[in-house]
PDB file of C-alpha atoms in Angstrom:
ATOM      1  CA  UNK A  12      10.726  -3.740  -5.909  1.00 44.00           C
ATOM      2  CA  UNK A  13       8.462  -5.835  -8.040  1.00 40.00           C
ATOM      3  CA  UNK A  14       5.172  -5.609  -6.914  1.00 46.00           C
ATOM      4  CA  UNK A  15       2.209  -8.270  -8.047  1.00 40.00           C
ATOM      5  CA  UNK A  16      -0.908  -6.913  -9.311  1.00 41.00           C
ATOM      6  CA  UNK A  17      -3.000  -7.689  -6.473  1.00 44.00           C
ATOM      7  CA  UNK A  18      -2.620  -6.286  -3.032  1.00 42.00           C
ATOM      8  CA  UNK A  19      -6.157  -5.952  -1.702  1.00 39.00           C
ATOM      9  CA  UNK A  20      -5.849  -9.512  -0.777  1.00 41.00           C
ATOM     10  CA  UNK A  21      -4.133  -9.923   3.023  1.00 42.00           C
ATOM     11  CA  UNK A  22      -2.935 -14.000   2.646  1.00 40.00           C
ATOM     12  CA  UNK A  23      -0.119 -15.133   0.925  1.00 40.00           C
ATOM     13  CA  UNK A  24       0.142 -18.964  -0.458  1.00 40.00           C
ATOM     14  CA  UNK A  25       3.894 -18.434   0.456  1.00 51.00           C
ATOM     15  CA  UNK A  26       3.371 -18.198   4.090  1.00 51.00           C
ATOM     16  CA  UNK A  27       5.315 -20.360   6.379  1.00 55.00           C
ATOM     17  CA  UNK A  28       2.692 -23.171   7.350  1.00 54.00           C
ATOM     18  CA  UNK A  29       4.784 -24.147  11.010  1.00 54.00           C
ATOM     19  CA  UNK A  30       4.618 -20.578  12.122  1.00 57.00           C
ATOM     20  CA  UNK A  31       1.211 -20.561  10.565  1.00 53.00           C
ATOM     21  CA  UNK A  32      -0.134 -23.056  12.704  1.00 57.00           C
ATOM     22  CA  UNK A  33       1.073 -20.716  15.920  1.00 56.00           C
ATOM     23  CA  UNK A  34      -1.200 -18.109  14.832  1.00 63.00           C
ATOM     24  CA  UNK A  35      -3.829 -20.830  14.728  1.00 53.00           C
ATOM     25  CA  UNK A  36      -3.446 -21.466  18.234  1.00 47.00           C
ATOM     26  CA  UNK A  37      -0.905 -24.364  18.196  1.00 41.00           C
ATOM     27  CA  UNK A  38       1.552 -24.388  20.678  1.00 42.00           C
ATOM     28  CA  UNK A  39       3.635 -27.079  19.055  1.00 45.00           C
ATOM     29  CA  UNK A  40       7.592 -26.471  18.499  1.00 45.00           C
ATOM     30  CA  UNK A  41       8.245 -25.848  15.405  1.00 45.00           C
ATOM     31  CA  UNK A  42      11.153 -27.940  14.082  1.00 49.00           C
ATOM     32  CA  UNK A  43      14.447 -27.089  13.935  1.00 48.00           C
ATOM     33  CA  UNK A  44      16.579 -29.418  11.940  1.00 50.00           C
ATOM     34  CA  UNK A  45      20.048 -27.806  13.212  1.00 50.00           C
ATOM     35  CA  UNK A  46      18.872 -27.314  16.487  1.00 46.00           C
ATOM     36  CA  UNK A  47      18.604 -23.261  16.915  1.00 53.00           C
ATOM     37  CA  UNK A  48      17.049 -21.851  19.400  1.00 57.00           C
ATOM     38  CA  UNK A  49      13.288 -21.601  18.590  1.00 72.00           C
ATOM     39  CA  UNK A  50      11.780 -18.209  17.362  1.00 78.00           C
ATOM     40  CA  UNK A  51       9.552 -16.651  20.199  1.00 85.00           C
ATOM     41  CA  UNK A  52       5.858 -15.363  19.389  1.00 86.00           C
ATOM     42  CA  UNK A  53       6.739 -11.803  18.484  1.00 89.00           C
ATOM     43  CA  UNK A  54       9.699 -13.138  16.228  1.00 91.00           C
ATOM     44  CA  UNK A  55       6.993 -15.263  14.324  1.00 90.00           C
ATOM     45  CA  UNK A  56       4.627 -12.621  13.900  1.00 90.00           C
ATOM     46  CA  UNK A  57       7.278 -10.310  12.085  1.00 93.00           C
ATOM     47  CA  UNK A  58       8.509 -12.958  10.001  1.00 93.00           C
ATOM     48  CA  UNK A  59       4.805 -13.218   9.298  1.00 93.00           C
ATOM     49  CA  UNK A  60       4.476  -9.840   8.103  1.00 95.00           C
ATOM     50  CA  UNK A  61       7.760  -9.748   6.209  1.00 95.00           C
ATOM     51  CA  UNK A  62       7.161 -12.380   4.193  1.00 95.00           C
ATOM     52  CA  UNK A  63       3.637 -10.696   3.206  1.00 95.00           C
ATOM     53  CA  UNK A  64       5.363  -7.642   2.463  1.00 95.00           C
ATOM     54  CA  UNK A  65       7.899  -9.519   0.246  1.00 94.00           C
ATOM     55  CA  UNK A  66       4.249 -10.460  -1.599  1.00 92.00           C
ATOM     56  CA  UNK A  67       3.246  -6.935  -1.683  1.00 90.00           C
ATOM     57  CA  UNK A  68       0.829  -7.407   0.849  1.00 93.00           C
ATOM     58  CA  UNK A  69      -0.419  -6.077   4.146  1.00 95.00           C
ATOM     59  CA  UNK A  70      -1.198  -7.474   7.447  1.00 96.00           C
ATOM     60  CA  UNK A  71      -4.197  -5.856   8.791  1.00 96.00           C
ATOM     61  CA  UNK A  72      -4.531  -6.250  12.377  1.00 95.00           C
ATOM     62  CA  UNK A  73      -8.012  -7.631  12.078  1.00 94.00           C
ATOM     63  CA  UNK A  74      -6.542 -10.727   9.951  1.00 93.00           C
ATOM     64  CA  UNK A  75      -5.339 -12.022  13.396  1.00 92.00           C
ATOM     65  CA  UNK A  76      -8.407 -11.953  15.248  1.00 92.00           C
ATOM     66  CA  UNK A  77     -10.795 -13.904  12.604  1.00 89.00           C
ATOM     67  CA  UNK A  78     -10.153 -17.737  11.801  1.00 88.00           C
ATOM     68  CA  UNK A  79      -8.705 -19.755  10.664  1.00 85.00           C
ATOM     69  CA  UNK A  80      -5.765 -17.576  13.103  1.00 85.00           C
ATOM     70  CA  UNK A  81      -8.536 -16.418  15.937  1.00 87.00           C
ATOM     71  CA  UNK A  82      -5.809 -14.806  18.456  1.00 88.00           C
ATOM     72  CA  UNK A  83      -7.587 -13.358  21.927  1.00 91.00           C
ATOM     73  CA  UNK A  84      -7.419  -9.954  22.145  1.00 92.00           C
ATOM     74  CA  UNK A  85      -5.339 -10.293  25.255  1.00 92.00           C
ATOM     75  CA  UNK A  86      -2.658 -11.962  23.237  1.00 90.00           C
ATOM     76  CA  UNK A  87      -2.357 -10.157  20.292  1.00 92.00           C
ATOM     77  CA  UNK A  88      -2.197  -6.635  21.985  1.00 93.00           C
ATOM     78  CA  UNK A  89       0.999  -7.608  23.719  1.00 93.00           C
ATOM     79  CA  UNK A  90       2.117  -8.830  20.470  1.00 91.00           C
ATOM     80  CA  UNK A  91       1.916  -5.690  18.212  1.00 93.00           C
ATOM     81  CA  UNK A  92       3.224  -3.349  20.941  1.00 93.00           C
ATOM     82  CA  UNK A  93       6.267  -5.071  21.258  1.00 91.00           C
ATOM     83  CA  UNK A  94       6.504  -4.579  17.796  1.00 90.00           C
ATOM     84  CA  UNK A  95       5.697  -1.198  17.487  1.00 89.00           C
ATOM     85  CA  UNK A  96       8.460  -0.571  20.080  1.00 90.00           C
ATOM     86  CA  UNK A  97      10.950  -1.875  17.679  1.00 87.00           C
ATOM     87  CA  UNK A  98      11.619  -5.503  19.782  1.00 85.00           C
ATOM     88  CA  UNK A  99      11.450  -8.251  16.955  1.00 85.00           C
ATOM     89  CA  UNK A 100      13.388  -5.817  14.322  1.00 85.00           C
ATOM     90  CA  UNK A 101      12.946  -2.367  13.272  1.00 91.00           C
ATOM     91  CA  UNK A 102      11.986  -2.611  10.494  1.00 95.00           C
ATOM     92  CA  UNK A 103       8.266  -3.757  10.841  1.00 95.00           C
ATOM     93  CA  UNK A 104       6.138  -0.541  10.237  1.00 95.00           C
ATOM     94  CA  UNK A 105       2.692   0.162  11.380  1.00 95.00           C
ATOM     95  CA  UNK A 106       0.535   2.317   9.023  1.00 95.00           C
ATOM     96  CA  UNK A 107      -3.355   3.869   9.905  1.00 94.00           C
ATOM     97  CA  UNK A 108      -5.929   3.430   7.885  1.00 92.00           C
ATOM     98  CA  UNK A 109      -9.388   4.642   8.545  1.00 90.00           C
ATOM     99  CA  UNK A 110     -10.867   0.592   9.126  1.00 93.00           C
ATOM    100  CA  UNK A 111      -7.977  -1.034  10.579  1.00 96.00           C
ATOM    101  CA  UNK A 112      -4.007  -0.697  11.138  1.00 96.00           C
ATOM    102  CA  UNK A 113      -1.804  -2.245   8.895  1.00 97.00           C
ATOM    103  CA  UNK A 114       1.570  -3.802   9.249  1.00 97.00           C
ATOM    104  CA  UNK A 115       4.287  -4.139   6.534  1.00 97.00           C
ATOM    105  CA  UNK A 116       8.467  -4.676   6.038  1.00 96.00           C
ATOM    106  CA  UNK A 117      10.641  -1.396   5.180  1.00 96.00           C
ATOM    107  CA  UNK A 118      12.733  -4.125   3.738  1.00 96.00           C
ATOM    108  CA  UNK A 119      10.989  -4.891   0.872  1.00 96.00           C
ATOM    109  CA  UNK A 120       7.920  -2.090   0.996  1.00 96.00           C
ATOM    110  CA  UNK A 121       8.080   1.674   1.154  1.00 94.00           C
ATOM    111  CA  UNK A 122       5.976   3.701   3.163  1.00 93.00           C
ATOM    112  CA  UNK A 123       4.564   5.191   0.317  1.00 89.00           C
ATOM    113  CA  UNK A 124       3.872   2.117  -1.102  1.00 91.00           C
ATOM    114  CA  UNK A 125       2.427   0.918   1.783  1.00 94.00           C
ATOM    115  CA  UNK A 126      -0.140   4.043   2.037  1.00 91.00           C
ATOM    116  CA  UNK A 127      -1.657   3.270  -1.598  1.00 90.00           C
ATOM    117  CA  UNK A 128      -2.123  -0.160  -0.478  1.00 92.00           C
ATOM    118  CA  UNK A 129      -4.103   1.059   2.657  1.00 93.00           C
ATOM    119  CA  UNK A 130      -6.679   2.868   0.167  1.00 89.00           C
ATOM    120  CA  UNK A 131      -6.722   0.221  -2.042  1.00 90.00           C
ATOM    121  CA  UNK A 132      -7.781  -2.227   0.351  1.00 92.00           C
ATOM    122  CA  UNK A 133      -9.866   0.260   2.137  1.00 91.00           C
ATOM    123  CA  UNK A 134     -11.591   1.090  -1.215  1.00 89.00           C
ATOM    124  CA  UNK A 135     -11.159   4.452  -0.816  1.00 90.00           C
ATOM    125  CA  UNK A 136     -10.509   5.682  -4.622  1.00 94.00           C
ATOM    126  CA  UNK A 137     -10.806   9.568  -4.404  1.00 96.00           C
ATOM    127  CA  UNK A 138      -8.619   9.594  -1.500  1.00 93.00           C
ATOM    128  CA  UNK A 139      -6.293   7.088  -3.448  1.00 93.00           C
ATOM    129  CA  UNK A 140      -6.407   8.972  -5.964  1.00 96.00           C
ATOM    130  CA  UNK A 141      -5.941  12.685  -4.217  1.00 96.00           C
ATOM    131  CA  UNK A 142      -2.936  11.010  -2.686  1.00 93.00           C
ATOM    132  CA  UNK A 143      -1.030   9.589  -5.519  1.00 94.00           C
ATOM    133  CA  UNK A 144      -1.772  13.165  -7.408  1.00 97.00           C
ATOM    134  CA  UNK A 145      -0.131  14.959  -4.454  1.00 97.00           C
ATOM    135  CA  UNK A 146       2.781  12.481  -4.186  1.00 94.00           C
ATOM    136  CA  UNK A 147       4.074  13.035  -7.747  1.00 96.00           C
ATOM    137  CA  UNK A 148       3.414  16.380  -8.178  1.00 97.00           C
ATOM    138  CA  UNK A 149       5.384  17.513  -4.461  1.00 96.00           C
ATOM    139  CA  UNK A 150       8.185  14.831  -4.849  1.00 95.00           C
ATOM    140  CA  UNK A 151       9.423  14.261  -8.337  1.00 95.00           C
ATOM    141  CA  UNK A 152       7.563  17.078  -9.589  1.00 96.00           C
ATOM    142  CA  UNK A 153       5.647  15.837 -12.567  1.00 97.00           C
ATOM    143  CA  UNK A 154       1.628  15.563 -13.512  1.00 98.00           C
ATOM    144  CA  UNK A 155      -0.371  12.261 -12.381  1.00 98.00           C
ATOM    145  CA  UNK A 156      -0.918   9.993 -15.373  1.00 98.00           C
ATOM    146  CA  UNK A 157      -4.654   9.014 -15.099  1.00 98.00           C
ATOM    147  CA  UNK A 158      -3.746   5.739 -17.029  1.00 97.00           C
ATOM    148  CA  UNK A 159      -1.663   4.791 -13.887  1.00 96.00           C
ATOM    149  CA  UNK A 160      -4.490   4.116 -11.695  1.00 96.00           C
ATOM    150  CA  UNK A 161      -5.118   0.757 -13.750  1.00 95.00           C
ATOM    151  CA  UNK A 162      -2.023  -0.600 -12.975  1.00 92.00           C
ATOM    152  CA  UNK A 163      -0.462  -1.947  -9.927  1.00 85.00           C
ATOM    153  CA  UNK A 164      -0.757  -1.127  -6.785  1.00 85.00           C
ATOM    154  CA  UNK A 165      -4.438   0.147  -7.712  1.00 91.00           C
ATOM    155  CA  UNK A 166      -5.612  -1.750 -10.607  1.00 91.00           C
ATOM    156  CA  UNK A 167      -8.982   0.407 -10.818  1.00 94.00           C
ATOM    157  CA  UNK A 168     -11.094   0.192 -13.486  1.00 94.00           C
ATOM    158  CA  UNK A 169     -11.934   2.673 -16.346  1.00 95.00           C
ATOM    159  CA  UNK A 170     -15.730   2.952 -15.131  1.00 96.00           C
ATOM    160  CA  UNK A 171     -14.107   3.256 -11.052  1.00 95.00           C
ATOM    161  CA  UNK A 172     -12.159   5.995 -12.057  1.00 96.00           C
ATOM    162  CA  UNK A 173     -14.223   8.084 -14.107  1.00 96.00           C
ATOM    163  CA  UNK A 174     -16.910   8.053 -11.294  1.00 97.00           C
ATOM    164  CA  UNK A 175     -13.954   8.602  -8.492  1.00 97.00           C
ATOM    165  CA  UNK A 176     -12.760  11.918 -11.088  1.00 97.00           C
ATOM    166  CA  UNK A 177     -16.430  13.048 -10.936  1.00 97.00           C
ATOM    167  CA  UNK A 178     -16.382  12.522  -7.263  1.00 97.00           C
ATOM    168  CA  UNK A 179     -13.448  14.352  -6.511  1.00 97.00           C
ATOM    169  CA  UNK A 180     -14.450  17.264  -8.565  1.00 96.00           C
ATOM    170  CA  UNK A 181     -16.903  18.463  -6.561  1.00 96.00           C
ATOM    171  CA  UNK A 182     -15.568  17.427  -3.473  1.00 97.00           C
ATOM    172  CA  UNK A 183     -14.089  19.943  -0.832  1.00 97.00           C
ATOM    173  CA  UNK A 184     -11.254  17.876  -0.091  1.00 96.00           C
ATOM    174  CA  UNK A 185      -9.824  17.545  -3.011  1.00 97.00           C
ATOM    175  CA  UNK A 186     -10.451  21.140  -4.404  1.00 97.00           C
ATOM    176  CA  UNK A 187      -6.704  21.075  -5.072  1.00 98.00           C
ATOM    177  CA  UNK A 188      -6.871  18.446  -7.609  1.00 98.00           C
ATOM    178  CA  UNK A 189      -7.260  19.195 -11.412  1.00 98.00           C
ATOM    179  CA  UNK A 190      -7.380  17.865 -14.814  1.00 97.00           C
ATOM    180  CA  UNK A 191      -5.037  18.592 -17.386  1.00 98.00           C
ATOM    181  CA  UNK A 192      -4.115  17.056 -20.639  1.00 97.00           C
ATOM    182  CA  UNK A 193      -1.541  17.288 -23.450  1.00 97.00           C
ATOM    183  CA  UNK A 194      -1.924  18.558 -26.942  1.00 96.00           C
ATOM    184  CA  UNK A 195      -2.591  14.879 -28.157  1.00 96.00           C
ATOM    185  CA  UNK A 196      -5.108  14.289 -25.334  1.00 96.00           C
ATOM    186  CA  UNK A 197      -3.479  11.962 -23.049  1.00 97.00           C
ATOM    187  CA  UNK A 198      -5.520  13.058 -19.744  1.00 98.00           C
ATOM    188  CA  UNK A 199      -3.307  13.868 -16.513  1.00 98.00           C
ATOM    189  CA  UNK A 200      -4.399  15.430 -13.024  1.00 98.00           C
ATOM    190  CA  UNK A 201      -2.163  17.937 -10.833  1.00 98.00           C
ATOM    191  CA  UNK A 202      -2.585  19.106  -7.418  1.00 98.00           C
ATOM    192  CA  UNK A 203      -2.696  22.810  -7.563  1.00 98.00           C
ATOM    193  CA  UNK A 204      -1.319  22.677  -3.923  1.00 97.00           C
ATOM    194  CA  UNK A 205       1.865  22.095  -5.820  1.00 98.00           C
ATOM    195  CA  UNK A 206       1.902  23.174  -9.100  1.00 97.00           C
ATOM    196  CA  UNK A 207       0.236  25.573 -11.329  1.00 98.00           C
ATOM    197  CA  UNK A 208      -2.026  24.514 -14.654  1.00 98.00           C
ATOM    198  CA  UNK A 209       0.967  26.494 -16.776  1.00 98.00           C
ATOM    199  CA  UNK A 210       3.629  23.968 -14.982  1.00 98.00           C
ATOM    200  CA  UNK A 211       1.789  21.024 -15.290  1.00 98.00           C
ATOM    201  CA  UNK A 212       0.311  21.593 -18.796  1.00 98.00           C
ATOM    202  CA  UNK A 213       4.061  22.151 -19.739  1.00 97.00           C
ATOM    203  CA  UNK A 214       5.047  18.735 -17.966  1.00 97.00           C
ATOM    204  CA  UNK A 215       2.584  16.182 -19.618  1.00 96.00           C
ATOM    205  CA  UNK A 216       3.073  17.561 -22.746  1.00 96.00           C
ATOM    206  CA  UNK A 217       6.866  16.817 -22.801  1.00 96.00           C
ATOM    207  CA  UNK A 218       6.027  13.223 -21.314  1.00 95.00           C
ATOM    208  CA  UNK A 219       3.643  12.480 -24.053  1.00 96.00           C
ATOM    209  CA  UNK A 220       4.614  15.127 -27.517  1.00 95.00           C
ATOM    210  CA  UNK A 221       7.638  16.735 -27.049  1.00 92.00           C
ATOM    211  CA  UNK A 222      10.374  14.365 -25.796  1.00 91.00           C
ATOM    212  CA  UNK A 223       9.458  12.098 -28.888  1.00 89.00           C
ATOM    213  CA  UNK A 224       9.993  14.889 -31.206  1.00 87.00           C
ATOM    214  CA  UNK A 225      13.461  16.023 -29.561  1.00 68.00           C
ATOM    215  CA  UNK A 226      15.626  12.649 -29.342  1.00 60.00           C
TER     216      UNK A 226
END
């Protein structure tokens, strides 16, 4: 899927404003030109969140408690357990983050996906960072191109990512992850959990020298 730039942000301008006014407290029907039956709370709420995750965006669980929404806690508990138990579609996901939980749409946002946003959000770079390294080197496998982490879903800056590298050097939890770079100095990472320096060495430089030289 095509994913916009930014994803820290948790509103949409392409919300629905009738079901938008139900999470501001108005009980009004919304209005139903042909006369279907009307969409009940919980059906609103994960329409809500799939059409933020058709924006590439999150719903934090938070966003519903704080104006201009302001939901009691007694009514949005209810809520988000019925959709956790898979009542207004299965495919609304729940995801853990270390401030808040997050909901998203497996229709139009991976799990994956979804995690990087949670860090982004969170502003958690080294762990962003860890996890993205780990990702690509267990799954495809293949070194972490540090020029990546500038583009979307993270969109860090050079000066946030050299000081998240110098972090994450000397940090115990990510004792796995190391730098490595090609013969023309294009800078990668690898998670030794997954790959040796031989491997990975050998896999950056045919991404960045060798492929070009060997049509």
């Amino acid at each position: 899927m095509n994913q916009p730039e930014d994803v820290s942000q948790l509103a949409a301008p392409e919300v629905d404003l009738e079901k938008r006014q139900w999470l501001q407290g108005r009980r009004e029907p919304v209005a139903c030109e042909d006369e279907q039956a009307e969409e009940s709370p919980v059906e609103i709420l994960a329409d809500f969140i799939r059409q933020h995750s058709a924006n590439g965006q999150l719903v934090a669980r938070e966003l519903f408690l704080q104006p201009p929404y302001s939901l009691e806690e007694a009514e949005l508990t209810p809520l988000l357990e019925t959709l956790n138990e898979g009542l207004a579609g299965e495919d609304i996901a729940r995801v853990q983050g270390s401030l808040d939980e997050y909901y998203y749409s497996t229709q139009t946002m991976t799990a994956n996906y979804a995690d990087m946003c949670v860090q982004v959000v969170e502003k958690d770079i080294c762990r962003a960072i860890a996890q993205a390294v780990r990702f690509d080197c267990q799954t495809y496998p293949r070194p972490y191109k540090v020029a990546m982490l500038e583009q979307s879903p993270y969109g860090f800056a050079p000066e946030q990512i050299e000081a998240a590298l110098a972090a994450i050097e000397t940090h115990p939890d990510y004792a796995d992850i190391r730098p490595v770079a090609s013969s023309n100095e294009v800078p990668y990472l690898f998670s030794e959990r997954f790959m040796s320096y031989g491997k990975a060495y050998g896999l950056c430089e045919w991404l960045e020298v060798e492929q070009f030289q060997n049509p």
